[in-house]
Amino acid sequence: MTTLKVYADRLSQPSRAVVLFCKVSGIDFEEVRIDLMKGQHRLPEFKEINPMGQVPAIDDGSLKLFESHAILSYLATAFPGVPDHWYPADLVSRAKINSILDWHHSNLRFGSVSFVFNSILAPVFGLPADQAAAKKGEKLLCSSLSTIESIWLGGDSKFLLGNDQPSIADLSLVCEVMQMELLDEKDRERIMEPHKKISQWVENFKAATSPHFDDVHDHLYKAKAKFHNKL
Amino acid sequence: MTTLKVYADRLSQPSRAVVLFCKVSGIDFEEVRIDLMKGQHRLPEFKEINPMGQVPAIDDGSLKLFESHAILSYLATAFPGVPDHWYPADLVSRAKINSILDWHHSNLRFGSVSFVFNSILAPVFGLPADQAAAKKGEKLLCSSLSTIESIWLGGDSKFLLGNDQPSIADLSLVCEVMQMELLDEKDRERIMEPHKKISQWVENFKAATSPHFDDVHDHLYKAKAKFHNKL
């Protein structure tokens, strides 16, 4: 079998989710950096891999695939040795995980991307920031964090759905929440402060995936310092 | 086993996808109408089924589930006798279908919902229509239709991914395209006219799922007449 290639930029939250998944699952892979700040995702040679021009994408020799959730469920089922808790074979457990992942697109992710782009990334890249979109994004982001806490992190649950080990739903959503690291401290605190369960859940996930978690997120921590010096 | 309950309003495109799937797959189910125009999705008794207050949702006795894609993949794998082409057991085929379904959320669906809501549903319900959102929605809707044609309906492909039988990705996306039926004819033609392959694909899907397709969409055709008389 050809070595799995993962096309990623660790500045992108779904890219980090896929890279981190390969590391914690012991999947042998080669990471190919697609530098979003240099526009490498728009190059014709990358569009041969993913015609949408987005990261992450994978190529395992028999399949080129994009969309991080589809990639994660494929890796979890097609690669031997991935621990069952990431994407259980049990159909009811799997359906609940899929439901969270589907919900994610138009809720936590949409809110987070709208807010983070319009409050920090746009000014860094010298692009116009849409203040109304930032405001709507923050509202959706905050209501999504409340939903996660009330629906999926009930009681003393360590992970989503009352599980004591993480699934790919924890992975995808935690990597999204980590994108808040890029924000101005004032913005980040305003958003995260009312959500103690979210903060505890991120800590639980970090602990469960250590030391890979910080290794994969190191690029984000460095980008934050660079971005804020630039402003 | 308890009879599967499907909570749906056939005015909603993902609701139609789930109801149609049960019919074409021969799954025994009871449809529970949740009337969106009467606000029944916001009632506490429905939130016991789906805390998000959205349709569709299902309850099969052992599992309450929301998000139409998660529901479709669950039904296709947990219920015996569903033909394999809807959601193939082959992991590579399945991954490609999941990739389209994931792409759908922030592309075809987001564009379609933004445009249809702000150009027909808002005025019908007496709500303010956001013209800028309608314009952005139409742009995303049209680029999504072009993407489907160029990436997944290449050559003389009858269905997505070059398949000669439909999958749950065809089902979800065709039900979304059908929402254009609600539009003013002028709007519908402007959007659909350049996309001949899309129109052919919808026809192929109708033929493959006849007579259930028109049965499930009849409510939409009637709603169109009612809405346009109201304006």
Short mmCIF file of C-alpha atoms in Angstrom, two decimals:
data_model
loop_
_atom_site.label_atom_id
_atom_site.label_comp_id
_atom_site.label_asym_id
_atom_site.label_seq_id
_atom_site.Cartn_x
_atom_site.Cartn_y
_atom_site.Cartn_z
CA MET A 1 0.00 0.00 0.00
CA THR A 2 1.22 3.50 -0.83
CA THR A 3 1.86 5.68 2.21
CA LEU A 4 -1.14 7.86 2.98
CA LYS A 5 -0.56 11.50 2.03
CA VAL A 6 -2.32 14.15 4.12
CA TYR A 7 -2.45 17.58 2.50
CA ALA A 8 -2.84 20.09 5.30
CA ASP A 9 -2.08 23.46 6.78
CA ARG A 10 -2.06 23.32 10.57
CA LEU A 11 -3.51 26.83 10.67
CA SER A 12 -6.77 25.18 9.50
CA GLN A 13 -8.81 23.49 12.22
CA PRO A 14 -10.03 20.52 10.08
CA SER A 15 -6.44 20.01 8.86
CA ARG A 16 -5.27 19.73 12.46
CA ALA A 17 -8.08 17.26 13.20
CA VAL A 18 -6.94 14.90 10.42
CA VAL A 19 -3.21 15.19 11.22
CA LEU A 20 -3.89 14.66 14.93
CA PHE A 21 -6.11 11.65 14.19
CA CYS A 22 -3.35 9.96 12.18
CA LYS A 23 -0.89 10.55 15.00
CA VAL A 24 -3.09 9.30 17.84
CA SER A 25 -4.24 6.27 15.83
CA GLY A 26 -0.74 5.26 14.79
CA ILE A 27 -1.59 5.60 11.07
CA ASP A 28 1.56 5.87 8.97
CA PHE A 29 1.31 9.04 6.87
CA GLU A 30 3.22 11.73 5.08
CA GLU A 31 2.08 15.30 5.75
CA VAL A 32 2.23 17.57 2.71
CA ARG A 33 2.11 21.22 3.72
CA ILE A 34 -0.26 23.31 1.61
CA ASP A 35 0.51 26.85 2.73
CA LEU A 36 -2.77 28.80 2.73
CA MET A 37 -1.00 32.12 3.33
CA LYS A 38 1.02 31.52 0.14
CA GLY A 39 -2.13 30.51 -1.79
CA GLN A 40 -0.83 26.99 -2.47
CA HIS A 41 -4.40 25.61 -2.18
CA ARG A 42 -5.23 27.45 -5.39
CA LEU A 43 -2.40 25.90 -7.45
CA PRO A 44 -3.42 23.57 -10.33
CA GLU A 45 -1.26 20.73 -8.96
CA PHE A 46 -3.20 20.80 -5.68
CA LYS A 47 -6.52 20.94 -7.52
CA GLU A 48 -5.53 17.58 -9.04
CA ILE A 49 -5.80 16.27 -5.47
CA ASN A 50 -8.80 18.31 -4.37
CA PRO A 51 -10.74 20.15 -7.11
CA MET A 52 -12.34 22.31 -4.38
CA GLY A 53 -8.92 23.77 -3.53
CA GLN A 54 -9.35 23.28 0.20
CA VAL A 55 -7.44 21.55 2.97
CA PRO A 56 -7.42 18.94 4.32
CA ALA A 57 -7.39 16.32 1.58
CA ILE A 58 -5.90 12.83 1.45
CA ASP A 59 -4.53 10.46 -1.17
CA ASP A 60 -3.95 6.85 -0.19
CA GLY A 61 -3.19 5.55 -3.67
CA SER A 62 -6.68 4.16 -4.27
CA LEU A 63 -8.66 7.21 -3.22
CA LYS A 64 -8.35 10.98 -3.23
CA LEU A 65 -10.75 12.43 -0.66
CA PHE A 66 -11.71 15.83 0.76
CA GLU A 67 -13.95 17.06 3.60
CA SER A 68 -12.47 16.35 7.00
CA HIS A 69 -15.40 14.39 8.45
CA ALA A 70 -15.52 12.04 5.47
CA ILE A 71 -11.74 11.64 5.78
CA LEU A 72 -11.92 10.86 9.51
CA SER A 73 -14.64 8.22 9.16
CA TYR A 74 -12.79 6.67 6.21
CA LEU A 75 -9.48 6.49 8.07
CA ALA A 76 -11.20 5.08 11.17
CA THR A 77 -12.88 2.29 9.20
CA ALA A 78 -10.36 1.52 6.41
CA PHE A 79 -7.13 1.51 8.41
CA PRO A 80 -6.52 -1.42 10.73
CA GLY A 81 -5.80 -0.94 14.40
CA VAL A 82 -7.67 2.32 15.04
CA PRO A 83 -9.16 2.03 18.55
CA ASP A 84 -12.94 1.51 18.37
CA HIS A 85 -13.82 4.49 20.60
CA TRP A 86 -12.89 6.96 17.84
CA TYR A 87 -15.72 5.73 15.58
CA PRO A 88 -17.46 2.73 17.13
CA ALA A 89 -18.61 -0.18 14.96
CA ASP A 90 -21.86 -0.13 16.94
CA LEU A 91 -24.40 1.52 14.62
CA VAL A 92 -26.29 3.45 17.29
CA SER A 93 -23.09 4.98 18.72
CA ARG A 94 -21.88 5.77 15.22
CA ALA A 95 -25.19 7.44 14.28
CA LYS A 96 -24.99 9.74 17.30
CA ILE A 97 -21.44 10.75 16.37
CA ASN A 98 -22.50 11.39 12.75
CA SER A 99 -25.38 13.54 14.01
CA ILE A 100 -22.98 15.79 15.97
CA LEU A 101 -20.60 16.01 12.99
CA ASP A 102 -23.46 17.01 10.67
CA TRP A 103 -24.77 19.56 13.16
CA HIS A 104 -21.27 21.05 13.41
CA HIS A 105 -21.17 22.46 9.82
CA SER A 106 -23.90 25.08 10.13
CA ASN A 107 -23.45 25.79 13.82
CA LEU A 108 -20.15 25.75 15.74
CA ARG A 109 -18.04 25.79 12.57
CA PHE A 110 -20.02 28.46 10.74
CA GLY A 111 -20.09 30.71 13.81
CA SER A 112 -16.42 30.20 14.59
CA VAL A 113 -15.21 30.76 11.01
CA SER A 114 -17.35 33.92 10.62
CA PHE A 115 -16.12 35.38 13.89
CA VAL A 116 -12.44 34.41 13.69
CA PHE A 117 -12.10 35.49 10.07
CA ASN A 118 -13.76 38.87 10.54
CA SER A 119 -12.13 39.72 13.84
CA ILE A 120 -8.51 38.60 13.37
CA LEU A 121 -7.68 36.93 10.03
CA ALA A 122 -9.11 39.63 7.72
CA PRO A 123 -7.09 42.47 9.30
CA VAL A 124 -3.93 40.29 9.34
CA PHE A 125 -4.32 39.53 5.61
CA GLY A 126 -5.22 43.15 4.85
CA LEU A 127 -8.74 42.14 3.76
CA PRO A 128 -11.91 44.01 4.64
CA ALA A 129 -13.56 42.75 7.86
CA ASP A 130 -17.35 42.56 7.92
CA GLN A 131 -18.36 43.76 11.39
CA ALA A 132 -21.98 42.63 11.01
CA ALA A 133 -20.81 39.13 10.02
CA ALA A 134 -18.42 39.07 13.00
CA LYS A 135 -21.30 39.96 15.33
CA LYS A 136 -23.63 37.31 13.88
CA GLY A 137 -20.76 34.81 13.96
CA GLU A 138 -20.09 35.46 17.65
CA LYS A 139 -23.77 34.98 18.48
CA LEU A 140 -23.92 31.64 16.67
CA LEU A 141 -20.58 30.56 18.14
CA CYS A 142 -21.76 31.28 21.69
CA SER A 143 -25.14 29.58 21.24
CA SER A 144 -23.34 26.57 19.73
CA LEU A 145 -21.02 26.32 22.75
CA SER A 146 -24.11 26.42 25.03
CA THR A 147 -25.76 23.68 22.95
CA ILE A 148 -22.71 21.44 23.21
CA GLU A 149 -22.69 21.90 27.00
CA SER A 150 -26.40 21.28 27.53
CA ILE A 151 -27.01 18.49 24.99
CA TRP A 152 -23.78 16.52 24.74
CA LEU A 153 -21.73 17.34 27.87
CA GLY A 154 -24.39 16.66 30.48
CA GLY A 155 -23.46 15.67 34.05
CA ASP A 156 -19.81 14.86 34.64
CA SER A 157 -19.28 13.60 31.13
CA LYS A 158 -15.59 13.69 30.14
CA PHE A 159 -16.38 13.61 26.43
CA LEU A 160 -19.39 14.17 24.16
CA LEU A 161 -22.37 11.82 24.52
CA GLY A 162 -21.35 10.85 28.04
CA ASN A 163 -18.37 8.84 26.78
CA ASP A 164 -15.22 8.31 28.79
CA GLN A 165 -13.04 8.14 25.68
CA PRO A 166 -13.08 10.61 22.76
CA SER A 167 -14.62 10.07 19.33
CA ILE A 168 -13.98 11.83 16.03
CA ALA A 169 -16.82 14.22 17.01
CA ASP A 170 -14.79 15.37 20.04
CA LEU A 171 -11.74 15.67 17.77
CA SER A 172 -13.42 17.81 15.11
CA LEU A 173 -15.22 20.11 17.53
CA VAL A 174 -12.29 20.56 19.92
CA CYS A 175 -10.01 21.51 17.00
CA GLU A 176 -12.61 24.15 16.06
CA VAL A 177 -12.79 25.51 19.61
CA MET A 178 -8.97 25.72 19.62
CA GLN A 179 -9.19 28.24 16.76
CA MET A 180 -10.25 30.78 19.42
CA GLU A 181 -6.56 30.78 20.43
CA LEU A 182 -5.95 33.13 17.49
CA LEU A 183 -8.24 35.80 18.93
CA ASP A 184 -7.38 38.85 20.92
CA GLU A 185 -7.36 37.79 24.62
CA LYS A 186 -10.28 40.09 25.40
CA ASP A 187 -12.45 38.48 22.69
CA ARG A 188 -11.39 34.98 23.65
CA GLU A 189 -12.20 35.48 27.32
CA ARG A 190 -15.59 37.05 26.59
CA ILE A 191 -16.54 33.99 24.55
CA MET A 192 -14.98 31.22 26.63
CA GLU A 193 -15.52 32.54 30.15
CA PRO A 194 -19.21 31.52 30.46
CA HIS A 195 -18.42 28.04 29.11
CA LYS A 196 -16.53 26.25 31.87
CA LYS A 197 -17.64 22.82 30.67
CA ILE A 198 -16.21 23.52 27.22
CA SER A 199 -12.85 24.49 28.75
CA GLN A 200 -12.81 21.33 30.88
CA TRP A 201 -13.73 19.20 27.84
CA VAL A 202 -10.84 20.71 25.81
CA GLU A 203 -8.49 19.91 28.73
CA ASN A 204 -9.80 16.33 28.87
CA PHE A 205 -9.19 15.98 25.14
CA LYS A 206 -5.68 17.44 25.40
CA ALA A 207 -4.83 14.98 28.17
CA ALA A 208 -6.24 12.03 26.18
CA THR A 209 -4.20 12.92 23.09
CA SER A 210 -0.99 14.15 24.71
CA PRO A 211 1.73 14.76 23.54
CA HIS A 212 0.37 14.90 19.99
CA PHE A 213 -2.19 17.59 20.78
CA ASP A 214 0.32 20.32 21.59
CA ASP A 215 2.66 19.17 18.84
CA VAL A 216 -0.10 19.64 16.24
CA HIS A 217 -1.33 22.92 17.77
CA ASP A 218 2.14 24.46 18.18
CA HIS A 219 1.81 26.09 14.74
CA LEU A 220 -1.40 27.80 15.92
CA TYR A 221 0.21 29.16 19.08
CA LYS A 222 3.10 30.57 16.99
CA ALA A 223 0.73 32.03 14.39
CA LYS A 224 -1.13 33.85 17.16
CA ALA A 225 2.04 35.59 18.33
CA LYS A 226 2.95 36.50 14.73
CA PHE A 227 -0.54 37.83 13.89
CA HIS A 228 -0.81 39.99 16.97
CA ASN A 229 2.66 41.50 16.40
CA LYS A 230 1.53 42.39 12.89
CA LEU A 231 -1.51 44.40 14.00
CA MET B 1 -39.13 -3.72 17.28
CA THR B 2 -41.17 -0.52 17.63
CA THR B 3 -42.28 0.99 14.32
CA LEU B 4 -39.89 3.71 13.22
CA LYS B 5 -41.35 7.19 13.69
CA VAL B 6 -40.26 9.88 11.22
CA TYR B 7 -41.00 13.44 12.38
CA ALA B 8 -41.19 15.55 9.26
CA ASP B 9 -42.73 18.42 7.34
CA ARG B 10 -42.65 17.76 3.62
CA LEU B 11 -42.10 21.47 3.03
CA SER B 12 -38.55 20.86 4.36
CA GLN B 13 -36.14 19.36 1.86
CA PRO B 14 -34.25 17.10 4.34
CA SER B 15 -37.61 15.89 5.68
CA ARG B 16 -38.62 14.86 2.17
CA ALA B 17 -35.29 13.07 1.71
CA VAL B 18 -35.86 10.90 4.81
CA VAL B 19 -39.53 10.14 4.04
CA LEU B 20 -38.68 9.31 0.42
CA PHE B 21 -35.81 7.07 1.53
CA CYS B 22 -38.09 5.04 3.79
CA LYS B 23 -40.58 4.62 0.94
CA VAL B 24 -38.09 3.58 -1.75
CA SER B 25 -36.28 1.24 0.65
CA GLY B 26 -39.41 -0.46 1.87
CA ILE B 27 -38.77 0.58 5.49
CA ASP B 28 -41.92 0.33 7.58
CA PHE B 29 -42.47 3.71 9.24
CA GLU B 30 -45.02 6.08 10.69
CA GLU B 31 -44.78 9.69 9.53
CA VAL B 32 -45.52 12.24 12.24
CA ARG B 33 -46.28 15.63 10.76
CA ILE B 34 -44.55 18.52 12.52
CA ASP B 35 -46.13 21.58 10.94
CA LEU B 36 -43.42 24.25 10.62
CA MET B 37 -45.94 26.93 9.63
CA LYS B 38 -47.79 26.29 12.90
CA GLY B 39 -44.54 26.35 14.91
CA GLN B 40 -44.96 22.73 16.07
CA HIS B 41 -41.17 22.24 15.89
CA ARG B 42 -40.84 24.63 18.82
CA LEU B 43 -43.23 22.73 21.12
CA PRO B 44 -41.74 21.12 24.26
CA GLU B 45 -43.12 17.68 23.31
CA PHE B 46 -41.19 17.79 20.02
CA LYS B 47 -38.03 19.00 21.78
CA GLU B 48 -38.20 15.73 23.76
CA ILE B 49 -37.57 14.06 20.39
CA ASN B 50 -35.13 16.60 18.98
CA PRO B 51 -33.75 19.19 21.42
CA MET B 52 -32.68 21.30 18.40
CA GLY B 53 -36.34 21.75 17.42
CA GLN B 54 -35.74 20.89 13.77
CA VAL B 55 -37.13 18.39 11.30
CA PRO B 56 -36.48 15.69 10.31
CA ALA B 57 -35.92 13.55 13.37
CA ILE B 58 -36.52 9.86 14.00
CA ASP B 59 -37.30 7.60 16.93
CA ASP B 60 -36.97 3.85 16.46
CA GLY B 61 -37.44 2.90 20.08
CA SER B 62 -33.74 2.47 20.79
CA LEU B 63 -32.54 5.75 19.32
CA LYS B 64 -33.75 9.31 18.83
CA LEU B 65 -31.74 10.93 16.05
CA PHE B 66 -31.64 14.24 14.19
CA GLU B 67 -29.69 15.60 11.17
CA SER B 68 -30.91 14.10 7.91
CA HIS B 69 -27.56 12.75 6.69
CA ALA B 70 -26.93 10.92 9.96
CA ILE B 71 -30.49 9.56 9.77
CA LEU B 72 -30.06 8.36 6.17
CA SER B 73 -26.79 6.54 6.83
CA TYR B 74 -28.24 5.00 10.00
CA LEU B 75 -31.37 3.75 8.22
CA ALA B 76 -29.31 2.41 5.31
CA THR B 77 -27.03 0.41 7.61
CA ALA B 78 -29.31 -0.58 10.51
CA PHE B 79 -32.42 -1.65 8.59
CA PRO B 80 -32.27 -4.94 6.71
CA GLY B 81 -33.00 -5.12 3.00
CA VAL B 82 -31.98 -1.62 1.90
CA PRO B 83 -30.40 -2.00 -1.57
CA ASP B 84 -26.62 -1.55 -1.39
CA HIS B 85 -26.44 1.23 -4.00
CA TRP B 86 -28.01 3.73 -1.58
CA TYR B 87 -25.01 3.56 0.78
CA PRO B 88 -22.55 0.90 -0.38
CA ALA B 89 -20.77 -1.31 2.12
CA ASP B 90 -17.58 -0.74 0.10
CA LEU B 91 -15.57 1.77 2.15
CA VAL B 92 -14.17 3.74 -0.80
CA SER B 93 -17.63 4.24 -2.36
CA ARG B 94 -19.05 5.16 1.02
CA ALA B 95 -16.27 7.69 1.68
CA LYS B 96 -16.97 9.45 -1.62
CA ILE B 97 -20.69 9.68 -0.77
CA ASN B 98 -19.87 11.04 2.70
CA SER B 99 -17.59 13.64 1.12
CA ILE B 100 -20.44 14.96 -1.08
CA LEU B 101 -22.85 14.98 1.88
CA ASP B 102 -20.35 16.93 4.00
CA TRP B 103 -19.67 19.38 1.17
CA HIS B 104 -23.43 19.92 0.79
CA HIS B 105 -23.92 21.72 4.15
CA SER B 106 -21.91 24.87 3.46
CA ASN B 107 -22.45 24.95 -0.29
CA LEU B 108 -25.62 23.85 -2.13
CA ARG B 109 -27.72 23.79 1.04
CA PHE B 110 -26.49 27.08 2.47
CA GLY B 111 -26.91 28.85 -0.89
CA SER B 112 -30.33 27.36 -1.51
CA VAL B 113 -31.70 28.08 1.97
CA SER B 114 -30.41 31.68 1.91
CA PHE B 115 -31.91 32.35 -1.52
CA VAL B 116 -35.24 30.55 -1.13
CA PHE B 117 -35.88 31.97 2.33
CA ASN B 118 -35.10 35.56 1.38
CA SER B 119 -36.85 35.54 -1.98
CA ILE B 120 -40.09 33.64 -1.28
CA LEU B 121 -40.53 32.27 2.25
CA ALA B 122 -39.84 35.51 4.15
CA PRO B 123 -42.48 37.55 2.23
CA VAL B 124 -44.99 34.67 2.53
CA PHE B 125 -44.49 34.52 6.32
CA GLY B 126 -44.52 38.33 6.60
CA LEU B 127 -40.88 38.35 7.76
CA PRO B 128 -38.25 40.82 6.59
CA ALA B 129 -36.31 39.60 3.54
CA ASP B 130 -32.58 40.34 3.44
CA GLN B 131 -31.82 41.28 -0.17
CA ALA B 132 -28.04 41.13 0.30
CA ALA B 133 -28.33 37.62 1.76
CA ALA B 134 -30.59 36.58 -1.15
CA LYS B 135 -27.97 37.82 -3.63
CA LYS B 136 -25.08 36.05 -1.87
CA GLY B 137 -27.27 32.94 -1.58
CA GLU B 138 -28.00 32.90 -5.31
CA LYS B 139 -24.30 33.23 -6.13
CA LEU B 140 -23.38 30.30 -3.88
CA LEU B 141 -26.33 28.26 -5.15
CA CYS B 142 -25.30 28.75 -8.78
CA SER B 143 -21.62 28.02 -8.17
CA SER B 144 -22.66 24.89 -6.23
CA LEU B 145 -24.78 23.67 -9.16
CA SER B 146 -21.79 24.21 -11.48
CA THR B 147 -19.54 22.29 -9.08
CA ILE B 148 -21.94 19.34 -8.99
CA GLU B 149 -22.01 19.26 -12.81
CA SER B 150 -18.27 19.52 -13.32
CA ILE B 151 -17.03 17.33 -10.45
CA TRP B 152 -19.70 14.69 -9.88
CA LEU B 153 -21.81 14.54 -13.05
CA GLY B 154 -19.00 14.20 -15.59
CA GLY B 155 -19.62 12.56 -18.98
CA ASP B 156 -22.97 10.82 -19.40
CA SER B 157 -23.22 9.92 -15.74
CA LYS B 158 -26.83 9.24 -14.71
CA PHE B 159 -26.12 9.84 -11.03
CA LEU B 160 -23.37 11.42 -8.92
CA LEU B 161 -19.91 9.83 -8.99
CA GLY B 162 -20.59 8.19 -12.36
CA ASN B 163 -23.01 5.72 -10.78
CA ASP B 164 -25.90 4.16 -12.67
CA GLN B 165 -28.01 3.87 -9.53
CA PRO B 166 -28.64 6.62 -6.96
CA SER B 167 -27.07 6.94 -3.51
CA ILE B 168 -28.17 8.92 -0.45
CA ALA B 169 -26.00 11.79 -1.80
CA ASP B 170 -28.21 12.00 -4.92
CA LEU B 171 -31.25 11.83 -2.66
CA SER B 172 -30.20 14.66 -0.34
CA LEU B 173 -28.97 16.98 -3.08
CA VAL B 174 -31.90 16.38 -5.46
CA CYS B 175 -34.39 17.13 -2.65
CA GLU B 176 -32.52 20.40 -2.11
CA VAL B 177 -32.62 21.30 -5.82
CA MET B 178 -36.38 20.57 -5.79
CA GLN B 179 -36.83 23.42 -3.29
CA MET B 180 -36.37 25.77 -6.30
CA GLU B 181 -39.93 24.73 -7.23
CA LEU B 182 -41.15 27.21 -4.62
CA LEU B 183 -39.57 30.16 -6.44
CA ASP B 184 -41.11 32.61 -8.81
CA GLU B 185 -40.79 31.09 -12.33
CA LYS B 186 -38.50 33.92 -13.47
CA ASP B 187 -36.07 33.25 -10.59
CA ARG B 188 -36.21 29.50 -11.07
CA GLU B 189 -35.49 29.70 -14.77
CA ARG B 190 -32.60 32.13 -14.32
CA ILE B 191 -30.97 29.71 -11.89
CA MET B 192 -31.76 26.40 -13.56
CA GLU B 193 -31.50 27.32 -17.25
CA PRO B 194 -27.68 27.21 -17.46
CA HIS B 195 -27.60 23.84 -15.65
CA LYS B 196 -28.96 21.30 -18.12
CA LYS B 197 -27.07 18.44 -16.50
CA ILE B 198 -28.70 19.22 -13.15
CA SER B 199 -32.17 19.12 -14.73
CA GLN B 200 -31.39 15.80 -16.42
CA TRP B 201 -30.04 14.38 -13.16
CA VAL B 202 -33.22 15.39 -11.30
CA GLU B 203 -35.26 13.66 -14.04
CA ASN B 204 -33.12 10.52 -13.72
CA PHE B 205 -33.68 10.53 -9.98
CA LYS B 206 -37.42 11.04 -10.35
CA ALA B 207 -37.60 8.10 -12.77
CA ALA B 208 -35.56 5.88 -10.42
CA THR B 209 -37.80 6.65 -7.44
CA SER B 210 -41.20 6.83 -9.16
CA PRO B 211 -43.99 6.89 -8.05
CA HIS B 212 -42.77 7.83 -4.56
CA PHE B 213 -40.94 10.94 -5.74
CA ASP B 214 -44.03 12.83 -6.87
CA ASP B 215 -46.06 11.51 -3.96
CA VAL B 216 -43.54 13.00 -1.49
CA HIS B 217 -43.14 16.25 -3.48
CA ASP B 218 -46.87 16.82 -4.02
CA HIS B 219 -47.01 18.93 -0.83
CA LEU B 220 -44.29 21.20 -2.27
CA TYR B 221 -46.13 21.71 -5.57
CA LYS B 222 -49.31 22.63 -3.66
CA ALA B 223 -47.41 24.94 -1.30
CA LYS B 224 -46.01 26.79 -4.31
CA ALA B 225 -49.49 27.51 -5.66
CA LYS B 226 -50.65 28.64 -2.21
CA PHE B 227 -47.62 30.89 -1.58
CA HIS B 228 -47.85 32.63 -4.95
CA ASN B 229 -51.57 33.28 -4.52
CA LYS B 230 -50.77 34.85 -1.18
CA LEU B 231 -48.30 37.41 -2.59
#
